Amino acid sequence: MTAQNSATASMTIAVTATGESTPTGSTPTVRTPTGGPSSARTPGGSRAPGISAGSADSGSGSTSTEDAPRGAADPLRRGTLLAVLGVVCFSLTFPSTVWGLESFGPWSLVAVRSALAGLIAAAFLLVGRVPLPERRHWAGLAVVACGVVIGFPLLTTLALQTSTTSHAAVVVGLLPLTTATFAALRTGRRPSRTFWSAAVAGAVVVLGFTLQQSGGAVSRGDLYLFGALLVCAAGYTEGGRLARQMPGWQVIGWALVLCLPLMLAGSAVALSLEPVHLNAHGVIGLLWVAAGSTFLGLYVWYRGMASIGIPKASQLQLAQPLLTLFWSVFLLGETLPLAAPLAAVGVLVCIAVTQRARS
């Protein structure tokens, strides 16, 4: 998600072949006798904003070329850090879900987590006095809501009733490739062959790890997880597109609010039908999947994805299964599969390649 910064663009001058200058902004320029552009000055003699000193010196023709790359690198670095933070938040989702299932049934857990996240989002939107999205954005927000807020949590929670956290983590490791594919179809962007080769290689590593751990069979839990991949990739792609048109935190915020009436009703029904046995793990798990994974994680994820692009952000998620494996051992006491270190090396290599590939 990324917040759209509103800034007043500085004036630029388009020079035609005939030597005439065409202003594209609001600040006028004055052409010197030598033909070099000089910045306009105010009546008091001060330089008009947005014009550098180098361009004001008649005939010098010198401008600073070092600030542009540095300025471009900062948003890229910041976007990458935000996407990484989102991946860390997501990596805790499965262990937290397992904890939450100690206290709640699967339908109750999904409904309550989404309802709590929706209330948090509504509070932020109200405090910020955020206006309603434009009508053209609601269809995209509905895709985000169905895929990210409802579909993925529900399908993965159902899968975790029969699958281990480590097994679910490596299956969902296919999410980056699925997201990149959806992004290519939805946005028309075509990543390079190197990018696709590394992405497919990472997916093969993850898939091979999954099949090796499951004995080559596909269980009902796997079907739930594969369905979760599809709906989540669609939601990520549409959310990343919307985050380029409106502040990223508002994308997930409005998607959560859109689901809020349904989730409140679902919570009431599910809690009345499924037993509840509160304990510390269950409460912590519920709070994390609601506030951490569903709101904070998606908030920073969409900001990062809008800054660095959907394909590269999705490939950072190749590290998510490895982090989840760590949490499954550290928090749940699961036994780490022997093949995990090999998968870790393969995935990290793929991440390095995709981050250097032009997308």
XYZ file of C-alpha atoms in Angstrom:
359
model
C 0.000 0.000 0.000
C 1.296 3.397 -0.617
C 0.093 6.776 0.396
C -0.254 9.118 -2.533
C 1.658 12.296 -1.753
C 0.048 15.403 -3.189
C 2.686 17.856 -4.233
C 2.652 20.783 -6.609
C 4.713 19.905 -9.622
C 7.421 22.381 -10.540
C 7.394 24.088 -13.914
C 9.265 22.462 -16.786
C 10.137 23.906 -20.182
C 9.710 21.944 -23.389
C 12.119 23.178 -26.074
C 10.950 22.683 -29.626
C 13.093 22.264 -32.670
C 12.579 25.922 -33.543
C 14.026 27.041 -30.266
C 10.717 28.136 -28.780
C 9.969 27.206 -25.200
C 6.610 25.959 -24.015
C 5.865 26.185 -20.279
C 4.165 23.188 -18.787
C 3.782 24.632 -15.322
C 2.684 27.903 -13.818
C 6.077 29.561 -13.214
C 7.273 31.634 -16.184
C 10.808 31.554 -17.533
C 12.784 34.189 -19.385
C 15.064 33.323 -22.264
C 18.428 35.047 -22.112
C 20.164 36.482 -25.165
C 22.364 33.396 -25.371
C 19.329 31.129 -25.587
C 19.739 29.525 -22.182
C 16.717 29.450 -19.903
C 16.863 31.641 -16.847
C 14.492 31.459 -13.926
C 12.021 34.262 -13.440
C 12.509 36.460 -10.422
C 9.894 37.983 -8.225
C 9.647 41.760 -7.867
C 11.800 41.516 -4.771
C 14.552 39.808 -6.690
C 14.122 36.356 -5.154
C 14.236 33.301 -7.331
C 10.930 31.673 -8.203
C 10.367 28.354 -6.442
C 11.119 25.153 -8.277
C 14.050 26.572 -10.324
C 17.582 25.542 -9.442
C 20.450 27.933 -9.243
C 22.345 26.076 -11.934
C 19.597 26.649 -14.465
C 19.423 30.327 -13.588
C 22.974 31.080 -14.548
C 22.802 32.341 -18.115
C 24.773 30.243 -20.518
C 26.097 27.883 -17.878
C 23.774 25.019 -18.875
C 24.828 23.106 -15.770
C 22.352 21.196 -13.673
C 22.752 18.794 -10.812
C 22.482 15.202 -12.055
C 23.352 13.542 -8.779
C 20.198 14.419 -6.838
C 17.787 12.680 -9.234
C 19.182 9.151 -8.850
C 19.480 9.626 -5.109
C 15.916 10.931 -4.899
C 14.655 8.035 -6.994
C 16.510 5.493 -4.874
C 14.988 6.662 -1.596
C 11.353 5.775 -2.477
C 12.556 2.464 -3.905
C 14.460 1.632 -0.739
C 11.579 2.745 1.448
C 9.096 0.760 -0.619
C 11.245 -2.351 -0.348
C 11.491 -1.987 3.434
C 7.716 -1.573 3.709
C 7.114 -4.656 1.572
C 9.579 -6.644 3.711
C 7.783 -5.531 6.882
C 4.532 -6.690 5.323
C 6.059 -10.095 4.590
C 7.210 -10.402 8.216
C 3.682 -9.598 9.402
C 2.221 -12.154 7.010
C 4.725 -14.811 8.087
C 3.183 -14.774 11.553
C -0.338 -15.312 10.226
C -0.348 -19.122 10.148
C 1.163 -19.624 13.620
C -1.240 -17.003 14.993
C -4.134 -18.746 13.261
C -3.152 -22.047 14.879
C -3.138 -20.286 18.244
C -6.494 -18.709 17.480
C -7.996 -22.110 16.638
C -7.254 -23.177 20.229
C -10.060 -20.852 21.349
C -12.324 -20.392 18.329
C -13.829 -22.426 15.534
C -12.588 -21.689 11.991
C -15.647 -19.695 10.916
C -15.725 -17.721 14.156
C -12.029 -16.925 13.942
C -12.249 -15.628 10.369
C -15.398 -13.587 10.986
C -14.190 -12.043 14.250
C -10.705 -11.214 12.915
C -12.166 -9.470 9.868
C -14.736 -7.640 11.986
C -12.081 -6.374 14.403
C -9.838 -5.310 11.530
C -12.792 -3.557 9.924
C -13.520 -1.625 13.108
C -9.863 -0.555 13.331
C -9.928 0.572 9.700
C -13.216 2.444 10.196
C -11.755 4.296 13.181
C -8.696 5.375 11.168
C -10.850 6.520 8.271
C -13.153 8.493 10.562
C -10.331 10.160 12.479
C -8.657 11.084 9.213
C -11.940 12.361 7.787
C -11.242 10.400 4.628
C -13.881 10.943 1.927
C -15.602 8.023 0.265
C -13.719 6.485 -2.685
C -14.780 7.419 -6.180
C -17.427 5.224 -7.740
C -14.930 3.769 -10.227
C -12.852 2.341 -7.344
C -15.562 0.316 -5.629
C -15.384 -2.655 -8.004
C -11.659 -2.998 -7.373
C -12.186 -2.662 -3.632
C -14.727 -5.472 -3.809
C -12.080 -7.707 -5.436
C -9.629 -6.850 -2.641
C -12.290 -7.539 -0.016
C -13.297 -10.914 -1.477
C -9.738 -12.084 -2.046
C -7.703 -10.674 0.833
C -10.204 -9.961 3.613
C -12.504 -12.983 3.259
C -11.234 -15.608 0.794
C -7.616 -16.074 1.841
C -8.213 -16.060 5.632
C -11.154 -18.454 5.342
C -9.489 -20.976 3.020
C -6.184 -21.026 4.886
C -7.929 -21.357 8.245
C -9.893 -24.347 6.957
C -6.657 -25.830 5.597
C -4.837 -25.434 8.906
C -7.339 -27.734 10.564
C -5.712 -30.674 8.749
C -2.362 -29.290 7.525
C 0.660 -28.279 9.581
C 1.839 -24.698 9.597
C 5.077 -25.620 7.834
C 3.235 -27.488 5.082
C 0.802 -24.610 4.531
C 3.691 -22.152 4.475
C 5.486 -23.816 1.592
C 2.309 -24.235 -0.454
C 1.523 -20.552 -0.067
C 5.092 -19.958 -1.203
C 3.630 -20.169 -4.705
C 1.827 -16.870 -4.057
C 4.563 -14.625 -5.566
C 4.433 -16.376 -8.940
C 0.638 -16.404 -8.858
C 0.553 -12.690 -8.031
C 3.053 -11.826 -10.777
C 0.958 -13.766 -13.285
C -2.233 -11.975 -12.267
C -0.401 -8.646 -12.423
C 0.856 -9.326 -15.938
C -2.668 -10.169 -17.089
C -4.329 -7.293 -15.235
C -1.920 -4.421 -15.801
C -0.345 -5.413 -19.110
C 3.196 -5.196 -17.707
C 5.579 -7.810 -19.017
C 8.521 -8.625 -16.715
C 11.781 -9.696 -18.332
C 12.680 -13.301 -19.137
C 15.253 -13.298 -16.359
C 12.573 -12.248 -13.907
C 10.187 -14.976 -15.037
C 12.911 -17.626 -15.049
C 13.867 -16.833 -11.470
C 10.218 -16.640 -10.404
C 9.402 -20.015 -11.944
C 12.543 -21.510 -10.415
C 11.463 -20.282 -6.990
C 8.017 -21.743 -7.496
C 9.516 -25.081 -8.533
C 11.637 -25.148 -5.382
C 8.590 -24.445 -3.230
C 6.415 -26.959 -5.069
C 9.083 -29.652 -4.886
C 9.454 -29.053 -1.176
C 5.696 -29.332 -0.736
C 5.354 -32.585 -2.658
C 8.336 -34.096 -0.870
C 6.794 -33.338 2.493
C 3.336 -34.626 1.558
C 4.545 -37.815 -0.094
C 3.416 -36.674 -3.550
C -0.286 -36.658 -2.647
C -2.646 -33.686 -2.750
C -4.931 -33.459 0.262
C -8.127 -31.498 0.853
C -6.048 -29.012 2.813
C -3.865 -28.525 -0.261
C -6.951 -27.767 -2.345
C -7.980 -25.129 0.178
C -4.483 -23.643 -0.001
C -4.392 -23.603 -3.801
C -7.755 -21.842 -3.806
C -6.372 -19.349 -1.310
C -3.471 -18.652 -3.674
C -5.802 -17.706 -6.512
C -8.106 -15.396 -4.583
C -5.253 -13.733 -2.682
C -3.234 -13.103 -5.847
C -6.268 -11.462 -7.423
C -6.744 -9.297 -4.341
C -3.072 -8.341 -4.146
C -2.980 -7.390 -7.814
C -6.103 -5.258 -7.686
C -5.000 -3.682 -4.416
C -1.602 -2.829 -5.876
C -3.294 -1.182 -8.852
C -5.620 0.840 -6.627
C -2.719 1.877 -4.391
C -1.328 3.852 -7.319
C -4.550 5.861 -7.533
C -5.384 6.373 -3.853
C -3.457 6.109 -0.571
C -2.584 2.475 0.014
C -3.814 2.318 3.598
C -7.176 3.537 2.330
C -7.312 0.634 -0.125
C -7.243 -1.987 2.599
C -9.187 0.297 4.945
C -12.167 0.633 2.614
C -11.983 -3.045 1.665
C -12.261 -3.963 5.356
C -15.098 -1.493 5.903
C -16.871 -2.898 2.856
C -16.871 -6.318 4.534
C -17.705 -5.033 8.006
C -21.511 -5.516 7.971
C -21.154 -9.057 6.648
C -18.403 -9.921 9.124
C -20.323 -8.541 12.110
C -23.327 -10.650 11.166
C -21.082 -13.640 10.488
C -19.422 -13.235 13.872
C -22.749 -13.309 15.679
C -23.889 -16.434 13.828
C -20.566 -18.309 14.020
C -20.007 -17.589 17.709
C -23.464 -18.921 18.484
C -22.819 -22.168 16.603
C -19.152 -22.920 17.380
C -17.738 -23.457 20.873
C -15.381 -20.892 22.380
C -12.632 -21.839 24.861
C -10.646 -18.722 25.670
C -6.975 -18.994 26.596
C -3.905 -16.779 26.224
C -2.785 -18.303 22.923
C -6.242 -17.976 21.433
C -6.636 -14.318 22.360
C -3.119 -13.373 21.215
C -3.597 -15.253 17.961
C -6.915 -13.530 17.288
C -5.536 -10.070 18.048
C -2.517 -10.571 15.814
C -4.394 -11.879 12.775
C -6.861 -8.990 13.154
C -4.564 -6.034 13.903
C -1.187 -7.346 12.726
C -1.771 -9.474 9.647
C -5.056 -8.100 8.353
C -4.554 -4.366 8.984
C -0.902 -3.474 9.662
C 0.539 -6.101 7.343
C -1.691 -5.195 4.415
C -1.181 -1.479 5.099
C 2.597 -1.576 4.719
C 2.400 -4.244 2.007
C 0.270 -2.153 -0.337
C 2.404 0.920 0.295
C 5.527 -1.021 -0.580
C 3.936 -2.722 -3.578
C 2.834 0.584 -5.064
C 6.400 1.946 -4.700
C 8.423 -0.910 -6.186
C 5.834 -2.555 -8.431
C 3.683 -5.651 -8.088
C 6.122 -8.182 -9.645
C 9.134 -7.311 -7.491
C 7.094 -6.946 -4.335
C 5.504 -10.327 -4.948
C 8.910 -11.960 -5.246
C 9.925 -10.651 -1.831
C 7.141 -12.875 -0.565
C 9.205 -15.906 -1.530
C 10.856 -15.405 1.856
C 7.536 -15.724 3.674
C 7.487 -19.553 3.847
C 10.974 -19.573 5.353
C 9.987 -17.068 8.010
C 6.830 -19.040 8.762
C 8.906 -22.204 9.126
C 11.013 -20.396 11.694
C 7.933 -19.209 13.606
C 6.393 -22.682 13.464
C 9.437 -24.088 15.244
C 9.940 -21.163 17.616
C 6.284 -20.579 18.570
C 4.562 -23.901 17.914
C 7.367 -26.377 18.534
C 6.950 -28.088 15.159
C 9.827 -30.160 13.807
C 11.655 -28.432 10.981
C 11.844 -30.661 7.892
C 15.319 -31.644 6.746
C 14.650 -30.243 3.269
C 13.922 -26.772 4.638
C 17.537 -25.481 4.529
C 17.832 -26.541 0.880
C 14.584 -24.811 0.042
C 15.793 -21.749 1.931
C 18.952 -21.447 -0.159
C 17.038 -21.919 -3.404
C 14.416 -19.338 -2.518
C 16.939 -16.748 -1.384
C 18.848 -17.134 -4.658
C 15.623 -16.574 -6.587
C 14.844 -13.478 -4.541
C 18.275 -12.033 -5.332
C 17.830 -12.643 -9.056
C 14.303 -11.246 -9.277
C 15.227 -8.110 -7.365
C 18.001 -7.404 -9.880
C 15.931 -8.235 -12.928
C 14.272 -5.388 -14.768
C 10.510 -5.581 -14.354
